[in-house]
Coordinates of C-alpha atoms in Angstrom, one line a residue:
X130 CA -17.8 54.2 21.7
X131 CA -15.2 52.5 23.7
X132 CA -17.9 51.9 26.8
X133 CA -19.8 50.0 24.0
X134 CA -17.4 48.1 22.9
X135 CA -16.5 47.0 26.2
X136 CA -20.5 45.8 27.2
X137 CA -20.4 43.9 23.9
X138 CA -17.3 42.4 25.0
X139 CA -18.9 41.6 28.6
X140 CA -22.0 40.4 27.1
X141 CA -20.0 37.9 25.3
X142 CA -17.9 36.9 28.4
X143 CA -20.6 36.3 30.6
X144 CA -22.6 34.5 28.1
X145 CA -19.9 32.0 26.5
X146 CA -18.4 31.7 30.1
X147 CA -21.7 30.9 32.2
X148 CA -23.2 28.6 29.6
X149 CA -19.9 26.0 28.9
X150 CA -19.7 25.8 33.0
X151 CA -23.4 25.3 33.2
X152 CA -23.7 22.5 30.7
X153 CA -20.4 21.2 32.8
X154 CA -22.1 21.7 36.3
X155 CA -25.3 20.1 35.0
X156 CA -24.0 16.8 32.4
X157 CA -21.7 15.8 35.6
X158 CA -22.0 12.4 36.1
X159 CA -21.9 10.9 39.7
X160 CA -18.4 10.8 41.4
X161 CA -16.4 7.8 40.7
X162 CA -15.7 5.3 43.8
X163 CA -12.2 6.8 44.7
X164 CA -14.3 10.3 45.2
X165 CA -16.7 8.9 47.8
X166 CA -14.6 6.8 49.3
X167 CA -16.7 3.6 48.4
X168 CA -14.3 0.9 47.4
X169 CA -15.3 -1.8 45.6
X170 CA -14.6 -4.7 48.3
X171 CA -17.1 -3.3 50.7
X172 CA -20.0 -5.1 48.8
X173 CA -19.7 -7.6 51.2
X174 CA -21.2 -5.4 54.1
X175 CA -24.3 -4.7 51.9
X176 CA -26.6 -6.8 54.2
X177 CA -26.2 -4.1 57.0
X178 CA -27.7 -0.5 57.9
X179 CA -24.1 0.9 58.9
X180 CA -23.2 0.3 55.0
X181 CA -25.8 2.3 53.7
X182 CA -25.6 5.0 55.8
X183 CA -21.6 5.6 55.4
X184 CA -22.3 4.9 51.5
X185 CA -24.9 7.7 51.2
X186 CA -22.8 9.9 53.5
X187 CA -20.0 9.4 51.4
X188 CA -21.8 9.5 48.5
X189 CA -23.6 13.2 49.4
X190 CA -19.8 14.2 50.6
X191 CA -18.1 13.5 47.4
X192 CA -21.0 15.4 45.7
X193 CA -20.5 18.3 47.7
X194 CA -16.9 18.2 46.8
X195 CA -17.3 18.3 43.3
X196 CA -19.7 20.9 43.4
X197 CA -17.9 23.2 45.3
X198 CA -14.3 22.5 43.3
X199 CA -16.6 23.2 39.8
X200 CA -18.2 26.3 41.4
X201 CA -14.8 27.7 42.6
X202 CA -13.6 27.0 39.4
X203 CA -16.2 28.6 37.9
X204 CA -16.1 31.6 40.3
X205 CA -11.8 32.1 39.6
X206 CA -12.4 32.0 35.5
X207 CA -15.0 34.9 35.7
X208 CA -12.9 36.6 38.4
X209 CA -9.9 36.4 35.8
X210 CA -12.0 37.6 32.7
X211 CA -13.7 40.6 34.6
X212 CA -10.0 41.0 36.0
X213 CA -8.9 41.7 32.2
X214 CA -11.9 43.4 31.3
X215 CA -11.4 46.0 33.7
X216 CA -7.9 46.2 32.9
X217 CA -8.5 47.1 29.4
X218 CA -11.3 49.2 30.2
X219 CA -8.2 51.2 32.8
X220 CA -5.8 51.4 29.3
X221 CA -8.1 52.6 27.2
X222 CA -10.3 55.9 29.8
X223 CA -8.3 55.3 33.1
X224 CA -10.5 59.0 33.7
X225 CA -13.5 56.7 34.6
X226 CA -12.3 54.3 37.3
X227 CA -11.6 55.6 40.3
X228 CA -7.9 54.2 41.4
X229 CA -7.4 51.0 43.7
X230 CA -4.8 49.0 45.2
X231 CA -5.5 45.6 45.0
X232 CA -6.5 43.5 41.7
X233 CA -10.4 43.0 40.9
X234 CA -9.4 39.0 40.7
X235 CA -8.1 38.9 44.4
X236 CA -11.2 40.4 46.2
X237 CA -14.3 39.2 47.0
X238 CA -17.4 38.9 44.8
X239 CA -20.0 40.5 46.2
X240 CA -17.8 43.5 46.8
X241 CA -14.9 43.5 43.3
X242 CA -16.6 47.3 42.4
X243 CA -15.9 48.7 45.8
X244 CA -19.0 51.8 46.3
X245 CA -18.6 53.2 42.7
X246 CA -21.3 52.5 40.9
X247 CA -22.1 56.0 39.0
X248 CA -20.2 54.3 35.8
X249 CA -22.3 52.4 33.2
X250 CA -19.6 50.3 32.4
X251 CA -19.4 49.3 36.8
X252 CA -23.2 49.4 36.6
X253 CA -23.1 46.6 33.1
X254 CA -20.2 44.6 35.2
X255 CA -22.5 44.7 38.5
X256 CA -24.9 42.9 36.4
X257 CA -23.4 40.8 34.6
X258 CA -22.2 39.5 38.3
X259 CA -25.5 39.2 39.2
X260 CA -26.6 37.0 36.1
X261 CA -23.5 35.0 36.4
X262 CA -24.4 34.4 40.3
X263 CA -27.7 33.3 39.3
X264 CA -26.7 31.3 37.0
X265 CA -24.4 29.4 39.5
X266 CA -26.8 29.0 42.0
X267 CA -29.4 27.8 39.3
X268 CA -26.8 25.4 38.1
X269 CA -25.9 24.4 41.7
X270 CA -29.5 23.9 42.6
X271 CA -30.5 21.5 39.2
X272 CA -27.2 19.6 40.6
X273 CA -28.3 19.0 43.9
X274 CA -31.7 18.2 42.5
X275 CA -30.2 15.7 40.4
X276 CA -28.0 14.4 42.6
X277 CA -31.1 14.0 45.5
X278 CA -32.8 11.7 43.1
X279 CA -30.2 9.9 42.0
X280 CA -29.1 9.4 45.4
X281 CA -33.0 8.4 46.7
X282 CA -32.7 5.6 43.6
X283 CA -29.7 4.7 45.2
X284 CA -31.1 4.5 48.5
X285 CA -34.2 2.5 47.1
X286 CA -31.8 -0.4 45.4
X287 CA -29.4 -0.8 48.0
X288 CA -32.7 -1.1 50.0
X289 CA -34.2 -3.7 47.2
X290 CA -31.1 -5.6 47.4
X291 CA -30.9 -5.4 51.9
X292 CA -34.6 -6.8 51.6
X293 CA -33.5 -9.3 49.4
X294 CA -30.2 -10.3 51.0
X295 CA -32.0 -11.0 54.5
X296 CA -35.2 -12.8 52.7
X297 CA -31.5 -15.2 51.4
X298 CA -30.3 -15.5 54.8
X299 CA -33.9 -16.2 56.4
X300 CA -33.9 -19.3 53.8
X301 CA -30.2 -20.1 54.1
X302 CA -31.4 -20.0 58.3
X303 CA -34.7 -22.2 57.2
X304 CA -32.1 -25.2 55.2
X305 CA -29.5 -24.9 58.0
X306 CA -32.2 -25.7 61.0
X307 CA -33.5 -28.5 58.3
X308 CA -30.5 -29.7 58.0
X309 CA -29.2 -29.5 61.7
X310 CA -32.6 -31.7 63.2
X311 CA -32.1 -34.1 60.2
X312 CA -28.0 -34.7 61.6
X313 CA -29.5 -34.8 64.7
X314 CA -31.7 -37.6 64.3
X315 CA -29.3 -39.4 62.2
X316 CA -27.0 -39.0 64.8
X317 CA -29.5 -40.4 67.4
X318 CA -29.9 -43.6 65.1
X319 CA -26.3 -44.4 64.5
X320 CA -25.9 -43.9 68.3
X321 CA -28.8 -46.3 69.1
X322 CA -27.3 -49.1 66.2
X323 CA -24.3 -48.4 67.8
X324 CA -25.0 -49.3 71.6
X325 CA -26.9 -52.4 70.1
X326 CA -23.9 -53.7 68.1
X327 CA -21.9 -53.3 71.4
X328 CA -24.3 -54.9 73.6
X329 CA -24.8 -58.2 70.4
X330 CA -20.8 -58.0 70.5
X331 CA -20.7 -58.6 74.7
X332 CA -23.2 -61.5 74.4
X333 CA -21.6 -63.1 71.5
X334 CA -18.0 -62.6 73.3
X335 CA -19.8 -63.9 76.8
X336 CA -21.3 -66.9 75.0
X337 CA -18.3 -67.9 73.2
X338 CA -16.1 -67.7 76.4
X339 CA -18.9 -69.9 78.0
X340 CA -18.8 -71.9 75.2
X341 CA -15.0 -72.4 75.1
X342 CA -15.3 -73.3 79.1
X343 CA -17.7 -75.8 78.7
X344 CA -15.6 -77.5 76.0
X345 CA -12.2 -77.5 78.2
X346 CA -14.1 -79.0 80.7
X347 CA -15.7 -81.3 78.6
X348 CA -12.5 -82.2 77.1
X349 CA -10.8 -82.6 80.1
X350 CA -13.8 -85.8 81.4
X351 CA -13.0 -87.2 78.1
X352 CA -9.2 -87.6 78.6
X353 CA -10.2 -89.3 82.1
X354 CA -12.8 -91.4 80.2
X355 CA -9.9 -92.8 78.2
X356 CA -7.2 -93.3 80.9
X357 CA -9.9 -95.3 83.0
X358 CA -10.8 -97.3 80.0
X359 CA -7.0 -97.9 79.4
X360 CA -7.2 -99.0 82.4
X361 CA -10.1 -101.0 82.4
X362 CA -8.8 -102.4 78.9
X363 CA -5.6 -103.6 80.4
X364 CA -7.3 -105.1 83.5
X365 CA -9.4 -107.0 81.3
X366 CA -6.9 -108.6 79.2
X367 CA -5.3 -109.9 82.2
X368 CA -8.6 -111.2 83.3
X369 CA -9.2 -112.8 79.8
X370 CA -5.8 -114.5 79.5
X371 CA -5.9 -116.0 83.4
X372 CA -9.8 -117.9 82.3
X373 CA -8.2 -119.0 79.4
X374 CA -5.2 -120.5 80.6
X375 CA -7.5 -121.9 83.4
X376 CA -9.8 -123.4 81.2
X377 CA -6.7 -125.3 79.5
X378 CA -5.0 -126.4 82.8
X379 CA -8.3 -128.0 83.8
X380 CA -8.9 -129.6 80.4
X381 CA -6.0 -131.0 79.7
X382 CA -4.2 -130.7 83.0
X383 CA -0.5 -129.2 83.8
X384 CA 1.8 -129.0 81.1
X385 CA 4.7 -129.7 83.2
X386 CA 4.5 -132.8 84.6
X387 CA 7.7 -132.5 86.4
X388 CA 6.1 -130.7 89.2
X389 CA 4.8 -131.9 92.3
X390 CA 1.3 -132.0 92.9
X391 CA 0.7 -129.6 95.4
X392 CA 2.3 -126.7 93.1
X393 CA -1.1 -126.8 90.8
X394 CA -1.5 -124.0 88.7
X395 CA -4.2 -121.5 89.2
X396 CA -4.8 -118.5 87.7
X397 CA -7.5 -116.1 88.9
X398 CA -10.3 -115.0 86.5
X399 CA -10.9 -111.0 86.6
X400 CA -14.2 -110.2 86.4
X401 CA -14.9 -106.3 84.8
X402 CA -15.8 -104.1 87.7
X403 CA -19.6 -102.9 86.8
X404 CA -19.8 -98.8 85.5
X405 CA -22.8 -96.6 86.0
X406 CA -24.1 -95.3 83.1
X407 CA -23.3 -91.7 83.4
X408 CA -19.6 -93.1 83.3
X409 CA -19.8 -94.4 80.1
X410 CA -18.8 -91.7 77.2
X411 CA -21.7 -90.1 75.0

């Protein structure tokens, strides 16, 4: 009676146990960034093969991690429920296990029963191991299943989004080149308008210093044009007044009649020296 109750108790264990850490194993969702080791600021890498590499590294890492912390866990919660089954099945027929040193929850798995396996109740627990190690490797394997696609659709988007990233740069590359041989040719133009301004600027400057040479020298006959004619002026005057008072002295003789004859009067006329023609101002 006892021996059955204890099966039905084991039944119950391994069934309530192994399915709550299977539906946990399975429903896991994928490892948050701080898991992997992906931080969010590493987007900016995305355009390289070293950043998806490392990513699914990480990523298959931080999977691994979590598999083998839920197993453990999984493997230490039956280890401490077969631990108190046993113990209970020691109070109530301690005549049918054979005595041990060490705990059934500190030794390994594939060996908690030691040889003895004559009992039922050893026998029931042996299999119950063996549906529970099943189990875990069933739920392990569905994980890793899982977690291979998800990690191929990974692969396949950060792929999608490489191709697309160097098709951007290939056209960003395209504009820039555009743009660099339009400069250029601008450049070339203002650097042609600009030598030509320079050289119109020297020949304006040159012209205008000619210019301003020709007039200070043309000045400069002018104010020698007008001393001679001052000159002339003057001399012509003279000339003037000495026919006129000539022409007087003869008409009407000297006015001074006082003097002696032989002191006549004569005053010279003053012809005007003849000019060339190029002398004469414009």
């Amino acid at each position: 009676m006892e021996t059955e109750n204890a099966r039905s108790d084991a039944d119950e264990v391994s069934v309530d146990e192994v399915g709550v850490d299977e539906v946990n194993v399975v429903d896991n969702p994928l490892p948050n960034p701080s898991v992997t080791g992906l931080a969010e600021d590493e987007t900016e890498d995305l355009d390289s093969p070293e950043f998806f590499h490392r990513s699914r590294s990480a990523i298959r890492s931080g999977v691994k991690n979590v598999c083998e912390n839920q197993t453990q866990d999984l493997v230490d919660s039956i280890k401490k429920e077969v631990g108190a089954f046993e113990r209970r099945l020691t109070e109530d027929s301690p005549d049918n296990l054979p005595p041990r040193e060490l705990d059934l929850s500190e030794q390994p798995m594939n060996n908690a029963f030691g040889n003895v396996t004559s009992t039922p109740a050893i026998q029931e627990f042996a299999k119950i191991q063996d549906s529970i190690e099943q189990n875990i490797r069933q739920c392990n394997s569905q994980t890793e299943e899982k977690i291979e696609g998800m990690l191929d659709q990974v692969s396949e988007c950060l792929q999608e989004e490489l191709f697309r990233e160097q098709q951007h740069l290939m056209l960003m590359q395209d504009k820039l080149d555009t743009s660099s041989q339009t400069l250029s040719r601008v450049e070339q133009d203002l650097t042609k308008k600009l030598e030509a301004e320079k050289n119109s600027r020297s020949l304006v400057q040159r012209t205008v210093r000619e210019n301003k040479e020709f007039l200070i020298g043309k000045i400069h006959m002018q104010e020698l044009e007008i001393e001679d004619l001052t000159r002339r002026m003057a001399r012509l005057e003279q000339g003037v007044i000495g026919n006129c008072l000539n022409a007087i002295t003869k008409c009407f003789g000297p006015s001074e009649p006082s003097q002696t004859d032989d002191q006549e009067l004569h005053y010279e006329a003053v012809e005007p020296e003849p000019r060339l023609m190029h002398e004469y101002p414009q």
